[in-house]
């Protein structure tokens, strides 16, 4: 690590910056002028010098066009056209590719052969072909294939691949079906045309955890989860999740699997969660391996969801892919939506919806609020890897949910059937997607399309009136400007709502209002008394609803609303406004404390739901809400207020919390099912409060006795919060030091709850440990994420949090730009805070920007981050 720089407001003069790279524009799209009829690849594996032989059968589509092949960091060994070596006059070779001049190309079909050399062991960016623990693996999305061979590395070029792998590794895997193998080689053939980003290769000493699935039409599919020797016992849950996903996609969408084999490989060094390569999904081992003693309930739920997500891509992403990377939400939004539906069915639908909305607000609303705001379908980018964002994924999924709500379940299914029928084997666009819905439903979706093209979170304000038995709601929508977009015309907003009578009965069951104007009134006649509205049920649109309300009305909705989402939301708002007032010095809100008491005592409610209601909004959420309300959030004041409220809640309900804590103990062996997980969640939510009263005594007992990671880690987090964790942290480390995934949790937990003034110091101390293998993205994210998850610690007025982060982003960028750029989003909120903090954050951004040789990834991020709010 570099020496910490002094926290001066004006950065010192710096060396010349790396110039900003030119953006790619959606408007500049042109089709590729060649078709690839067949692709044959032959790999001769070697850590320092892997040879890749590529044979492309090509048909020209546009007379007179030259042929551009992308290629980066490749050593060109041979280049032949129809068997004849090309001369340097026939092509141009640059840092980014190979262009064959039109004059060198025949008019009709031809065969192009290349041979290149690459060095997987030196590939620290983990993109292309690289090595992890001695095993070869690939990551090609978005543009990694060009680091493997010269190729038109763009998603609209789809081709059939045949692959031959030669190497001494016992397991040699690629996409499609295995066709032949012998000692030291294996051949694979993928019958389905695919873009290069779905290519995958794995070679290593791996063990299979096998499974099997019979499709609805009777096709037998062999399933395997490939892991390092010794990890097989941790695969059972993921295998079950895969089988459930396959069955669900048949049932819910009529989609069957289409190969004889489906392989999943767990990899320790991976830039993201997982990747949907055709027939060969590659996973971060964190999202595959699970056992009761090493994985938490949250991990189990995520593993099931991610296995499903990658599997569902087989149809939404692979069989139908994206024309260009601007259309990324076409596959990601839809696939996230599908995995959310799946999890809702496998576990609890209300709980899943609430969790998804919390994630959306924490990540996507936050993104929309800052300098990185962009449309779900952006129209320009510098580095596409920077656009795998909450907006593309989570808001992309919300858009699908809104479409479904507007057209209804039956027409949604009809539109999806048409989508699969019409676009199978194609690279499609958002226009294609919307056209399918228009054709299937007869609706005009021109206005709806704004959800894809316009950035920003719409605000919805409401005015109410009640006169002569008619209640009316007048909604006004407006969307704040975002970078590059100042005008935001009105959107279609589906508002699901219901009405309750003052005695708690539902007088109007859920209906969906379709708002299309900037301001619109809806009347509800025939009511005997003024009703209490329940608005945005199920969170029917990703908007901020601003409706002034009283604590009493919120408590009423928390007690009586029939929609679980709005019910939870009422409780959340109650807690949020209580906290916001406390930041300004107010006392705890009596109405809120009383409502918590009623909720705790209500045993008719699902424990998971009660846990969600009991958990206070995080400090980051309060900062976001204060900024939204036009105030400057003070991290220390927020931290203090939250602590006081937790104590007040605990003090007011100690007895029932103790009873809940005891009652929610789950007897018998650990099972990761939703019901047991819900009980543990409630138990831990009670423990968080009780820890405020007993200084960690109960948490220590649980930590000592826990037989599962959920409770062990939950108790440890409480101990850290109480400042009483040193013994437990040492014991935890002692027990788990051999286990990478568990040790990641050890790094995170002690930072996430560390005292604000100590967080950055603690991070520095942890970063100095030999266990801090920073080149491993999981370990890097564990430490950095732990610090940034500590709101008051990261934003500490000393600037130590910002400085620590910037130091490490600079260091990581030189090694692995994708992971560094991803983590830089921690700075996206700097404009919320006071001028002194702003200056500190800006100075760090400027320091990063000035690093010579900064990656394109990080350069784009820092340029966008540094821009003042639109
Ligand atoms: N499609 C991949 C993400 C690729 C990210 C590239 N930077 C995983 C997924 O969304 O399923
Ligand atoms: Zn995806």
PDB file of N, CA, C and O and ligand atoms in Angstrom, residues 139 141-142 272 274-276 309-310 313 331-332 385 388 393 818, ligand 1:
ATOM      1  N   UNK A 139     -13.493 -16.053 -18.922  1.00  0.00           N
ATOM      2  CA  UNK A 139     -14.624 -15.147 -18.747  1.00  0.00           C
ATOM      3  C   UNK A 139     -14.632 -14.258 -19.981  1.00  0.00           C
ATOM      4  O   UNK A 139     -13.708 -13.466 -20.187  1.00  0.00           O
ATOM      5  N   UNK A 141     -17.715 -12.556 -21.376  1.00  0.00           N
ATOM      6  CA  UNK A 141     -18.610 -11.406 -21.407  1.00  0.00           C
ATOM      7  C   UNK A 141     -17.955 -10.259 -20.627  1.00  0.00           C
ATOM      8  O   UNK A 141     -17.450 -10.493 -19.528  1.00  0.00           O
ATOM      9  N   UNK A 142     -17.991  -9.037 -21.149  1.00  0.00           N
ATOM     10  CA  UNK A 142     -18.584  -8.703 -22.403  1.00  0.00           C
ATOM     11  C   UNK A 142     -17.617  -8.873 -23.597  1.00  0.00           C
ATOM     12  O   UNK A 142     -17.993  -9.392 -24.641  1.00  0.00           O
ATOM     13  N   UNK A 272     -16.994 -11.614 -10.900  1.00  0.00           N
ATOM     14  CA  UNK A 272     -18.418 -11.342 -10.640  1.00  0.00           C
ATOM     15  C   UNK A 272     -19.024 -12.533  -9.924  1.00  0.00           C
ATOM     16  O   UNK A 272     -18.303 -13.343  -9.355  1.00  0.00           O
ATOM     17  N   UNK A 274     -21.328 -14.964 -11.359  1.00  0.00           N
ATOM     18  CA  UNK A 274     -21.378 -16.172 -12.167  1.00  0.00           C
ATOM     19  C   UNK A 274     -21.571 -15.783 -13.624  1.00  0.00           C
ATOM     20  O   UNK A 274     -21.859 -14.620 -13.923  1.00  0.00           O
ATOM     21  N   UNK A 275     -21.433 -16.770 -14.514  1.00  0.00           N
ATOM     22  CA  UNK A 275     -21.533 -16.471 -15.940  1.00  0.00           C
ATOM     23  C   UNK A 275     -22.239 -17.606 -16.671  1.00  0.00           C
ATOM     24  O   UNK A 275     -21.931 -18.774 -16.481  1.00  0.00           O
ATOM     25  N   UNK A 276     -23.159 -17.204 -17.540  1.00  0.00           N
ATOM     26  CA  UNK A 276     -24.090 -18.144 -18.176  1.00  0.00           C
ATOM     27  C   UNK A 276     -23.589 -18.799 -19.455  1.00  0.00           C
ATOM     28  O   UNK A 276     -24.403 -19.178 -20.300  1.00  0.00           O
ATOM     29  N   UNK A 309     -30.745 -17.917 -12.030  1.00  0.00           N
ATOM     30  CA  UNK A 309     -30.495 -16.815 -12.965  1.00  0.00           C
ATOM     31  C   UNK A 309     -29.644 -17.289 -14.148  1.00  0.00           C
ATOM     32  O   UNK A 309     -30.012 -17.089 -15.308  1.00  0.00           O
ATOM     33  N   UNK A 310     -28.529 -17.909 -13.843  1.00  0.00           N
ATOM     34  CA  UNK A 310     -27.636 -18.336 -14.943  1.00  0.00           C
ATOM     35  C   UNK A 310     -28.308 -19.399 -15.787  1.00  0.00           C
ATOM     36  O   UNK A 310     -28.195 -19.393 -17.007  1.00  0.00           O
ATOM     37  N   UNK A 313     -30.797 -17.903 -18.179  1.00  0.00           N
ATOM     38  CA  UNK A 313     -30.168 -17.234 -19.331  1.00  0.00           C
ATOM     39  C   UNK A 313     -30.131 -18.157 -20.552  1.00  0.00           C
ATOM     40  O   UNK A 313     -29.985 -17.678 -21.679  1.00  0.00           O
ATOM     41  N   UNK A 331     -31.481  -9.013 -21.884  1.00  0.00           N
ATOM     42  CA  UNK A 331     -31.276 -10.324 -21.264  1.00  0.00           C
ATOM     43  C   UNK A 331     -31.190 -10.221 -19.750  1.00  0.00           C
ATOM     44  O   UNK A 331     -31.666 -11.098 -19.048  1.00  0.00           O
ATOM     45  N   UNK A 332     -30.590  -9.151 -19.231  1.00  0.00           N
ATOM     46  CA  UNK A 332     -30.382  -9.101 -17.779  1.00  0.00           C
ATOM     47  C   UNK A 332     -31.658  -8.724 -17.020  1.00  0.00           C
ATOM     48  O   UNK A 332     -31.997  -9.344 -16.012  1.00  0.00           O
ATOM     49  N   UNK A 385     -18.164  -2.938 -19.511  1.00  0.00           N
ATOM     50  CA  UNK A 385     -18.192  -3.604 -18.198  1.00  0.00           C
ATOM     51  C   UNK A 385     -18.650  -2.672 -17.081  1.00  0.00           C
ATOM     52  O   UNK A 385     -19.080  -3.130 -16.029  1.00  0.00           O
ATOM     53  N   UNK A 388     -22.785  -2.969 -16.147  1.00  0.00           N
ATOM     54  CA  UNK A 388     -23.468  -4.105 -15.518  1.00  0.00           C
ATOM     55  C   UNK A 388     -23.933  -3.610 -14.149  1.00  0.00           C
ATOM     56  O   UNK A 388     -23.363  -3.958 -13.116  1.00  0.00           O
ATOM     57  N   UNK A 393     -29.777  -4.105 -14.415  1.00  0.00           N
ATOM     58  CA  UNK A 393     -30.278  -5.363 -13.875  1.00  0.00           C
ATOM     59  C   UNK A 393     -31.604  -5.164 -13.114  1.00  0.00           C
ATOM     60  O   UNK A 393     -32.640  -5.694 -13.494  1.00  0.00           O
ATOM     61  N   UNK A 818     -11.384  -4.379 -14.008  1.00  0.00           N
ATOM     62  CA  UNK A 818     -12.825  -4.559 -13.868  1.00  0.00           C
ATOM     63  C   UNK A 818     -13.258  -4.527 -12.407  1.00  0.00           C
ATOM     64  O   UNK A 818     -14.241  -3.875 -12.045  1.00  0.00           O
TER      65      UNK A 818
HETATM   66  N1  LIG B   1     -23.828 -12.096 -17.651  1.00  0.00           N
HETATM   67  C1  LIG B   1     -22.945 -12.194 -16.535  1.00  0.00           C
HETATM   68  C2  LIG B   1     -22.293 -10.907 -16.165  1.00  0.00           C
HETATM   69  C3  LIG B   1     -21.141 -10.560 -17.010  1.00  0.00           C
HETATM   70  C4  LIG B   1     -20.449  -9.331 -16.472  1.00  0.00           C
HETATM   71  C5  LIG B   1     -19.389  -8.857 -17.387  1.00  0.00           C
HETATM   72  N2  LIG B   1     -18.684  -7.727 -16.810  1.00  0.00           N
HETATM   73  C6  LIG B   1     -23.624 -12.771 -15.342  1.00  0.00           C
HETATM   74  C7  LIG B   1     -25.087 -12.586 -15.290  1.00  0.00           C
HETATM   75  O1  LIG B   1     -25.618 -11.495 -15.305  1.00  0.00           O
HETATM   76  O2  LIG B   1     -25.765 -13.561 -15.273  1.00  0.00           O
END
